[in-house]
PDB file of C-alpha atoms in Angstrom:
ATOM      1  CA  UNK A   1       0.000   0.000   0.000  1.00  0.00           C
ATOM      2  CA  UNK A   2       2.955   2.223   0.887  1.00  0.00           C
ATOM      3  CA  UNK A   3       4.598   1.677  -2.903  1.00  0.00           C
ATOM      4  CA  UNK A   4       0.692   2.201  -4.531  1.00  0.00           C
ATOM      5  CA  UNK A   5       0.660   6.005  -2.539  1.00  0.00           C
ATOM      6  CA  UNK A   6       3.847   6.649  -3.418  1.00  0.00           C
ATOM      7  CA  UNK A   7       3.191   5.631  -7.346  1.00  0.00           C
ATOM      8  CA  UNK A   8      -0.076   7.761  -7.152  1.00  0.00           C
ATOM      9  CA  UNK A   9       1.577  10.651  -5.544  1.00  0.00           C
ATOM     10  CA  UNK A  10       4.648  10.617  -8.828  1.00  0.00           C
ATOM     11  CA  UNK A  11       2.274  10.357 -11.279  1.00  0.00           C
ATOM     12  CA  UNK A  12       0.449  13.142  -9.868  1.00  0.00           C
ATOM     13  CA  UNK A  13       3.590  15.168  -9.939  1.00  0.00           C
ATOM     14  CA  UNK A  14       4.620  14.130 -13.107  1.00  0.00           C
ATOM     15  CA  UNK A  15       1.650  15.384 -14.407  1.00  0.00           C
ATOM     16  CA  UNK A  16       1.112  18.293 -12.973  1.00  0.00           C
ATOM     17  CA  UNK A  17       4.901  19.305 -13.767  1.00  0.00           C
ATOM     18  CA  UNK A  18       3.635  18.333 -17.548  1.00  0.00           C
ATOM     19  CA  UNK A  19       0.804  20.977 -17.404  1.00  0.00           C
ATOM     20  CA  UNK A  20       3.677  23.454 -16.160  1.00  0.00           C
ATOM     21  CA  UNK A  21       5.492  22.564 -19.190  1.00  0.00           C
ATOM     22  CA  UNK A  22       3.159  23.119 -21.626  1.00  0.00           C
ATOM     23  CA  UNK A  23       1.607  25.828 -20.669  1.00  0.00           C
ATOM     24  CA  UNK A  24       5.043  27.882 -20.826  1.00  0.00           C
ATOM     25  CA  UNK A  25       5.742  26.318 -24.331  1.00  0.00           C
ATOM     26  CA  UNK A  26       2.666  28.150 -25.288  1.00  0.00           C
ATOM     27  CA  UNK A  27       3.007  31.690 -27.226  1.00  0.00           C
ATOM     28  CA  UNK A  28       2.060  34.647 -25.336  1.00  0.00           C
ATOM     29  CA  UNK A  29      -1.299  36.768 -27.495  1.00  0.00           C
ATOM     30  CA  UNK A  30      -0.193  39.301 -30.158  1.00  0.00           C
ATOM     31  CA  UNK A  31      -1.260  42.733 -28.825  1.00  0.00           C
ATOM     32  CA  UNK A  32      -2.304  45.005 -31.516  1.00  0.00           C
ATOM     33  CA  UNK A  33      -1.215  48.143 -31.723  1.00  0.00           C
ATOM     34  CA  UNK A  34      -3.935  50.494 -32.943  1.00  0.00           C
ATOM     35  CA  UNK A  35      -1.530  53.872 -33.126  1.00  0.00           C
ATOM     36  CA  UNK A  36       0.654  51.728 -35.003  1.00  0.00           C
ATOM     37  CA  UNK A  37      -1.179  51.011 -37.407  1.00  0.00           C
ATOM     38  CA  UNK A  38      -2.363  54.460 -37.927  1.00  0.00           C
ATOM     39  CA  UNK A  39       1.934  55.480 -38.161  1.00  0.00           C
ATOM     40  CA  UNK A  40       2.476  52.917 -40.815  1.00  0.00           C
ATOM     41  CA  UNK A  41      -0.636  53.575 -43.490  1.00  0.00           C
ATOM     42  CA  UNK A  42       0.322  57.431 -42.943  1.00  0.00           C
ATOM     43  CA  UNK A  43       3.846  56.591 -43.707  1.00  0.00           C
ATOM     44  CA  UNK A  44       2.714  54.529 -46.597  1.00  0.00           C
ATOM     45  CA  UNK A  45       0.263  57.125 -47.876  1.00  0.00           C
ATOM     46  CA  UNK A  46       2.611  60.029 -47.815  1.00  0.00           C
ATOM     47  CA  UNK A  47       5.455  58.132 -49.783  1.00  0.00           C
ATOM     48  CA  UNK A  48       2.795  57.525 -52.071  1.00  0.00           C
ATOM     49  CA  UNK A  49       2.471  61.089 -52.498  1.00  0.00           C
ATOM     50  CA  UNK A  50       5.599  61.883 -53.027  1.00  0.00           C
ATOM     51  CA  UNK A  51       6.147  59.567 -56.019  1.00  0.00           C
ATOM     52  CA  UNK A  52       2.602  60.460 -57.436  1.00  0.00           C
ATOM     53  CA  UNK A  53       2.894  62.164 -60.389  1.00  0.00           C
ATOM     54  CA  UNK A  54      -0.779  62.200 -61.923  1.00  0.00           C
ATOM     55  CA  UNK A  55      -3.071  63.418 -59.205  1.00  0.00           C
ATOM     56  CA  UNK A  56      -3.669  67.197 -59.356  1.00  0.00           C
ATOM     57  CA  UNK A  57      -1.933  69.581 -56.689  1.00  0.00           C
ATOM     58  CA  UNK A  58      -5.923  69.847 -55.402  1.00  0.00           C
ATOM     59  CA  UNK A  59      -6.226  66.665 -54.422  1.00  0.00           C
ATOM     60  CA  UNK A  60      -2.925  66.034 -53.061  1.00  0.00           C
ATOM     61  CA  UNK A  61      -3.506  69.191 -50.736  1.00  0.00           C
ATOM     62  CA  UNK A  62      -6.583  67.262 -49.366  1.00  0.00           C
ATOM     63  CA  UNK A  63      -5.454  64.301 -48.786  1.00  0.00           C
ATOM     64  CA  UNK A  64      -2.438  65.693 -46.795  1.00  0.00           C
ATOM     65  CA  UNK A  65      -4.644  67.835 -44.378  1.00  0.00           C
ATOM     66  CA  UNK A  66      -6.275  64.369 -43.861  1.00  0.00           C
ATOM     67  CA  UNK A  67      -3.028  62.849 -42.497  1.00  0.00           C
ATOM     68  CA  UNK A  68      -2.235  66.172 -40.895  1.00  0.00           C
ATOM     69  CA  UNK A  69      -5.579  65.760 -39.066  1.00  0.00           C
ATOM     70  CA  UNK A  70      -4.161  62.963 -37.289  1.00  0.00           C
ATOM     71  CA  UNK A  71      -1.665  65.000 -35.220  1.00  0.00           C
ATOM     72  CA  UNK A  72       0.869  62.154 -35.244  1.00  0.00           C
ATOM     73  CA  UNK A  73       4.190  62.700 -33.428  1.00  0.00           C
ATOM     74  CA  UNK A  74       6.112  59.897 -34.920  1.00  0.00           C
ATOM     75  CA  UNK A  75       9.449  61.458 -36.305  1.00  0.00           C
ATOM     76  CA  UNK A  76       9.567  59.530 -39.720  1.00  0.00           C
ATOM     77  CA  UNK A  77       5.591  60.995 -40.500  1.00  0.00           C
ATOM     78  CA  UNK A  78       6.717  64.486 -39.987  1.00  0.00           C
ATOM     79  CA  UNK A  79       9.178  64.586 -41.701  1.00  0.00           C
ATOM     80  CA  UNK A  80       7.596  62.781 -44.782  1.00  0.00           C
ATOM     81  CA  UNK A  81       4.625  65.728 -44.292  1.00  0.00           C
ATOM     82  CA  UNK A  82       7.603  68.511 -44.473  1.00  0.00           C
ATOM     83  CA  UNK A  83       8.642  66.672 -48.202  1.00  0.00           C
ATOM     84  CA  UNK A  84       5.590  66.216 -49.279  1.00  0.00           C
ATOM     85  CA  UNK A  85       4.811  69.714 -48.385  1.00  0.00           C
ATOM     86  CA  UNK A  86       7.886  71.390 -50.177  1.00  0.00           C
ATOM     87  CA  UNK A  87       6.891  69.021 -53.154  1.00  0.00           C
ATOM     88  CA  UNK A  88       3.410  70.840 -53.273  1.00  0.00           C
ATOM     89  CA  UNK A  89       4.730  74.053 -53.088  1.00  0.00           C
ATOM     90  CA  UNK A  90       7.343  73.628 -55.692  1.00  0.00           C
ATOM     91  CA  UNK A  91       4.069  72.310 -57.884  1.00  0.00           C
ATOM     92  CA  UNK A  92       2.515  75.586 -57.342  1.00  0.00           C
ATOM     93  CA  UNK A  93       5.660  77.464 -58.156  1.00  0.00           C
ATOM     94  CA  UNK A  94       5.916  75.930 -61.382  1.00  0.00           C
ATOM     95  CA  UNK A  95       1.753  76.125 -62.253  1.00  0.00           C
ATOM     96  CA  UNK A  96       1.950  79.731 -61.738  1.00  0.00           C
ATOM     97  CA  UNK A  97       5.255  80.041 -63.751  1.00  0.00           C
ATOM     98  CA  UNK A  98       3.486  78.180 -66.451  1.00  0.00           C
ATOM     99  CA  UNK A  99       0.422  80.369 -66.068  1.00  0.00           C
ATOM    100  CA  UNK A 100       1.835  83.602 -66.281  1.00  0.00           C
ATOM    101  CA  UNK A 101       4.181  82.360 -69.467  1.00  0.00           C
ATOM    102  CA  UNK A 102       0.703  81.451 -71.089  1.00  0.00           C
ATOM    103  CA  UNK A 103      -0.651  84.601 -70.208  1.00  0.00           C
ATOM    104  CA  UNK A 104       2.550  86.521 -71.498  1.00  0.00           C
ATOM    105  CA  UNK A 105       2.334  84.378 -74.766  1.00  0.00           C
ATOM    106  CA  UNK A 106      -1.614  85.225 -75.294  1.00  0.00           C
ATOM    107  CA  UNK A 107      -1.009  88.773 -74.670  1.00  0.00           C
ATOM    108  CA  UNK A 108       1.837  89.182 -77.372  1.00  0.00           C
ATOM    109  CA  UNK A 109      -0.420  87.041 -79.845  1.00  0.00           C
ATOM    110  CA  UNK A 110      -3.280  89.872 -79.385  1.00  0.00           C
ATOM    111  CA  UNK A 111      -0.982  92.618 -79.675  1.00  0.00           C
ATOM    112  CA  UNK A 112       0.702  90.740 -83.337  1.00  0.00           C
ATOM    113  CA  UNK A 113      -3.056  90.392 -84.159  1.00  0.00           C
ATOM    114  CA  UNK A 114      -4.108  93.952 -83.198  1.00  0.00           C
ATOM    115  CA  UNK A 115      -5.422  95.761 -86.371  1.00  0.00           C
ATOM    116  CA  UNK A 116      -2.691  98.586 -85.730  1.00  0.00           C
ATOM    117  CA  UNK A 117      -0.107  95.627 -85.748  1.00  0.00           C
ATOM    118  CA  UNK A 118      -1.407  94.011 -88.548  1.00  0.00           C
ATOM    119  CA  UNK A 119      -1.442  96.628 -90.996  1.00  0.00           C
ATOM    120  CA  UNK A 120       1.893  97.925 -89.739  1.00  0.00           C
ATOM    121  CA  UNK A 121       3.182  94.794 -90.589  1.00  0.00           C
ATOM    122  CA  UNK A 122       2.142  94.919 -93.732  1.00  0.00           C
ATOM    123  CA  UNK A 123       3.259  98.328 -94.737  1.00  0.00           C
ATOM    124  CA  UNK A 124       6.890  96.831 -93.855  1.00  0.00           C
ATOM    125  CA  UNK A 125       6.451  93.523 -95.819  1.00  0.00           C
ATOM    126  CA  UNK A 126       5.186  95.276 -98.929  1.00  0.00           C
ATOM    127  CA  UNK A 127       8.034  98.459 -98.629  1.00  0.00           C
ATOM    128  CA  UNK A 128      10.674  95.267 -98.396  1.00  0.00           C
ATOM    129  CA  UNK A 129       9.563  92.776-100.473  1.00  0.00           C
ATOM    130  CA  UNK A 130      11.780  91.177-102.349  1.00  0.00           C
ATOM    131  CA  UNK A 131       9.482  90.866-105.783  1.00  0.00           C
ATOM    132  CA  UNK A 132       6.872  92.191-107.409  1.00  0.00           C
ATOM    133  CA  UNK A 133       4.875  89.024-106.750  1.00  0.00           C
ATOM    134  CA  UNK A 134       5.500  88.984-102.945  1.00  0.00           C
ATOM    135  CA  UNK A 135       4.632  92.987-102.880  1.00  0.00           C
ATOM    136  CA  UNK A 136       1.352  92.130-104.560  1.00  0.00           C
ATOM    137  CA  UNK A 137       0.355  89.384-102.599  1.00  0.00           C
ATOM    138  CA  UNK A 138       0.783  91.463 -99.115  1.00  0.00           C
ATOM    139  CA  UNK A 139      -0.916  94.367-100.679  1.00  0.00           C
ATOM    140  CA  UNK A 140      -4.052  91.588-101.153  1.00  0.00           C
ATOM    141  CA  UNK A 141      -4.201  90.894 -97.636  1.00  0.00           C
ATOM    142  CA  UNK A 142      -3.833  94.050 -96.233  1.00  0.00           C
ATOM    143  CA  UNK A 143      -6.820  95.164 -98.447  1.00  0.00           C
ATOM    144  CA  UNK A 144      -8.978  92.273 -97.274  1.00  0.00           C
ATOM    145  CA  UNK A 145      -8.579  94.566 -93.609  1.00  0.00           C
ATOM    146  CA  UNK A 146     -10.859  97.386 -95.732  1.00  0.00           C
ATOM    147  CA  UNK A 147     -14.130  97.525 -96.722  1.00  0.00           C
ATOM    148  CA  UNK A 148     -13.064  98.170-100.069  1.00  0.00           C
ATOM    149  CA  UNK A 149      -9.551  99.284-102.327  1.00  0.00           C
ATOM    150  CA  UNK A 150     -11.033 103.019-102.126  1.00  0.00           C
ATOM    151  CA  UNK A 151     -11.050 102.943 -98.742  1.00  0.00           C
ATOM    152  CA  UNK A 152      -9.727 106.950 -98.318  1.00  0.00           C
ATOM    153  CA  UNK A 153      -6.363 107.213 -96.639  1.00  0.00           C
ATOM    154  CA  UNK A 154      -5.580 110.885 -95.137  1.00  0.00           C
ATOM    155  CA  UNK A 155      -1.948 111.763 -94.494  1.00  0.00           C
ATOM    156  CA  UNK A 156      -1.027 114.532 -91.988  1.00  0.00           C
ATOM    157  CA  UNK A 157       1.609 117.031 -93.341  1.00  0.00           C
ATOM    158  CA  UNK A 158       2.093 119.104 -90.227  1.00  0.00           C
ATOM    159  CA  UNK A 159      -0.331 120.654 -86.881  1.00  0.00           C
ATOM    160  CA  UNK A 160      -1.425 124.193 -86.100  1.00  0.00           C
ATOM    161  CA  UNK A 161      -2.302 123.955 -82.393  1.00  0.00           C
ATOM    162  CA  UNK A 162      -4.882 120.719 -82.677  1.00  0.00           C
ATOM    163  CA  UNK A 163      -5.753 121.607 -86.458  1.00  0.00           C
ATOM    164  CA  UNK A 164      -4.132 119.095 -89.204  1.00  0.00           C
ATOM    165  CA  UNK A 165      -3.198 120.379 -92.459  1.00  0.00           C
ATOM    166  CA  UNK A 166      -3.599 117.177 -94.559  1.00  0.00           C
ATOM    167  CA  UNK A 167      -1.643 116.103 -98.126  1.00  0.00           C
ATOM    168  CA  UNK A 168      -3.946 115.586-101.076  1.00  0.00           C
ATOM    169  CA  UNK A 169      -6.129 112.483-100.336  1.00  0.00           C
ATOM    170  CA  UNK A 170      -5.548 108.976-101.759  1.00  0.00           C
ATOM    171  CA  UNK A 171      -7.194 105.811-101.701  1.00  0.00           C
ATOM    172  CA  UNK A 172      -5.628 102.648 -99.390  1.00  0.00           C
ATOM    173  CA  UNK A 173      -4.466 100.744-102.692  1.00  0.00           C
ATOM    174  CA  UNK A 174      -3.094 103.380-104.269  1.00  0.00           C
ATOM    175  CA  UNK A 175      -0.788 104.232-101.075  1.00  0.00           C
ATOM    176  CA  UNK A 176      -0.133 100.198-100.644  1.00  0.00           C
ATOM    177  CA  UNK A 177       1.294 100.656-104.291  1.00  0.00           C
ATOM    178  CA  UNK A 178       3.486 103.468-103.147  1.00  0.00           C
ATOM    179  CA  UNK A 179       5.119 101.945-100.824  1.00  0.00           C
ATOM    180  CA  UNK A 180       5.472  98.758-103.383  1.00  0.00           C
ATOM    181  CA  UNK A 181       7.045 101.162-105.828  1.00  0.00           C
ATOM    182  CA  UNK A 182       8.727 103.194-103.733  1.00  0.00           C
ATOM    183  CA  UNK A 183      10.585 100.809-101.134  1.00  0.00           C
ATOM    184  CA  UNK A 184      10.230 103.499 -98.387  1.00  0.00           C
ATOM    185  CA  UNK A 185       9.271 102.988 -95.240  1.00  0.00           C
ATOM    186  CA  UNK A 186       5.459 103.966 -94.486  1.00  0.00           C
ATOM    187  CA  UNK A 187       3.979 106.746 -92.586  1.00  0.00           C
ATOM    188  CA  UNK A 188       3.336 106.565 -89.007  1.00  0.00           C
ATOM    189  CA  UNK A 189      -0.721 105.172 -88.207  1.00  0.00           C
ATOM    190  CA  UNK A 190      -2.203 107.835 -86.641  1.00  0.00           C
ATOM    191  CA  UNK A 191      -6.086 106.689 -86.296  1.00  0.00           C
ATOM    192  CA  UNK A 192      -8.066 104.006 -87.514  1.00  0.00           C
ATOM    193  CA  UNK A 193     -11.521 104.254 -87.949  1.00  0.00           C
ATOM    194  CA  UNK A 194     -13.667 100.399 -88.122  1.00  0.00           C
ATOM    195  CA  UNK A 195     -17.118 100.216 -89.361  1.00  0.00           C
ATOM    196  CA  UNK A 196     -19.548  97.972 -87.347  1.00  0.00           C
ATOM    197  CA  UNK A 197     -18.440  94.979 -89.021  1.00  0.00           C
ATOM    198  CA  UNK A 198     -14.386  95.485 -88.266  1.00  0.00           C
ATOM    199  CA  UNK A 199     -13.264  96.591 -91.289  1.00  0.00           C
ATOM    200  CA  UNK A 200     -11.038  99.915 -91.683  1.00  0.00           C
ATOM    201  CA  UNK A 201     -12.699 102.069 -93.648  1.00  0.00           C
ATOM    202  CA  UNK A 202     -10.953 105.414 -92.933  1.00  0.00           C
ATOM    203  CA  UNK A 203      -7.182 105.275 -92.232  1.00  0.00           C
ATOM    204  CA  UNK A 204      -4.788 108.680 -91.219  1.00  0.00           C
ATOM    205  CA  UNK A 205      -1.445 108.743 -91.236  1.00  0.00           C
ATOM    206  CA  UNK A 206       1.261 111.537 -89.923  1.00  0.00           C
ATOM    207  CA  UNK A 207       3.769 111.546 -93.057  1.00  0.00           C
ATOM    208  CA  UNK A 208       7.440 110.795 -91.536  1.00  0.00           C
ATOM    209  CA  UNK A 209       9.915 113.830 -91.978  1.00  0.00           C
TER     210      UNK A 209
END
């Protein structure tokens, strides 16, 4: 009876020391980190940024005051906001730069297009072209600026006070001809007068000295 006890009480041991042993062999629960989670997609999103290169400036504005909202601390996330930020900016920089050259470009296309421009460049073209043939075809398109080839053409001599003293009239194709025969350079525009459909149908001059 004394050996059964003593069996009982070993095996009792044994297996309690088994229990012992297993449950330390056992892996402790994987705590989630919530905040960490958070840190990592914000690091992930704002690396994405920086390598985007087809979402507008817009929406990459909004979706970093999204992160920003999130008042992270972590190091590594605020100093990926400061890149992504400088990124933006230098974005703007170069929109605007763009913008203004466009504007710059749109502006100098009015004033090549402006009737005063227009005609001024044809004056020179016709005084210097280098044939007959090219003469005559700029003379063609300036007239198409007229309502027609008689289209009077008034040429200032010299002022009393406000009063013009005028030379002898002409017509806009004979004074296009002028300057094709003459190869001189033409008289200064002083007014243009349109009628309601854009056409010049009065021009004065102020004859060079």
């Amino acid at each position: 009876m004394k050996n059964s006890g003593k069996f009982i009480l070993f095996a009792f041991l044994a297996i309690a020391n088994l229990g012992i042993i297993s449950c330390k062999k056992q892996p402790a629960a994987t705590v989630v980190d919530p905040q960490a989670e958070v840190i990592a997609k914000a690091k992930a999103d704002l690396r994405a940024l920086l390598n985007d290169t087809e979402k507008s400036i817009e929406q990459k504005e909004k979706e970093l005051a999204a992160i920003k909202a999130l008042n992270l601390t972590d190091p590594e996330v605020l100093s990926l906001i400061a890149q992504v930020e400088e990124k933006i900016a230098a974005q703007k920089a170069e929109a605007l730069r763009l913008e203004e050259e466009r504007k710059r470009r749109e502006a100098e296309l009015a004033r090549a297009n402006a009737p005063e421009n227009r005609l001024r460049n044809f004056f020179g073209q016709i005084s210097n072209a280098p044939s007959q043939g090219a003469a005559d075809a700029n003379i063609n398109q300036a007239l198409d600026m007229f309502t027609s080839p008689d289209a009077p053409v008034l040429i200032i001599i010299s002022k009393a006070g406000d009063q013009p003293d005028y030379d002898r009239p002409t017509t806009i194709q004979k004074y296009l001809e002028y300057l094709k025969d003459q190869k001189k350079p033409a008289d200064a525009i002083e007014n243009i007068v349109f009628d309601d459909n854009g056409k010049i149908k009065e021009l004065e001059l102020t004859k060079l000295k």
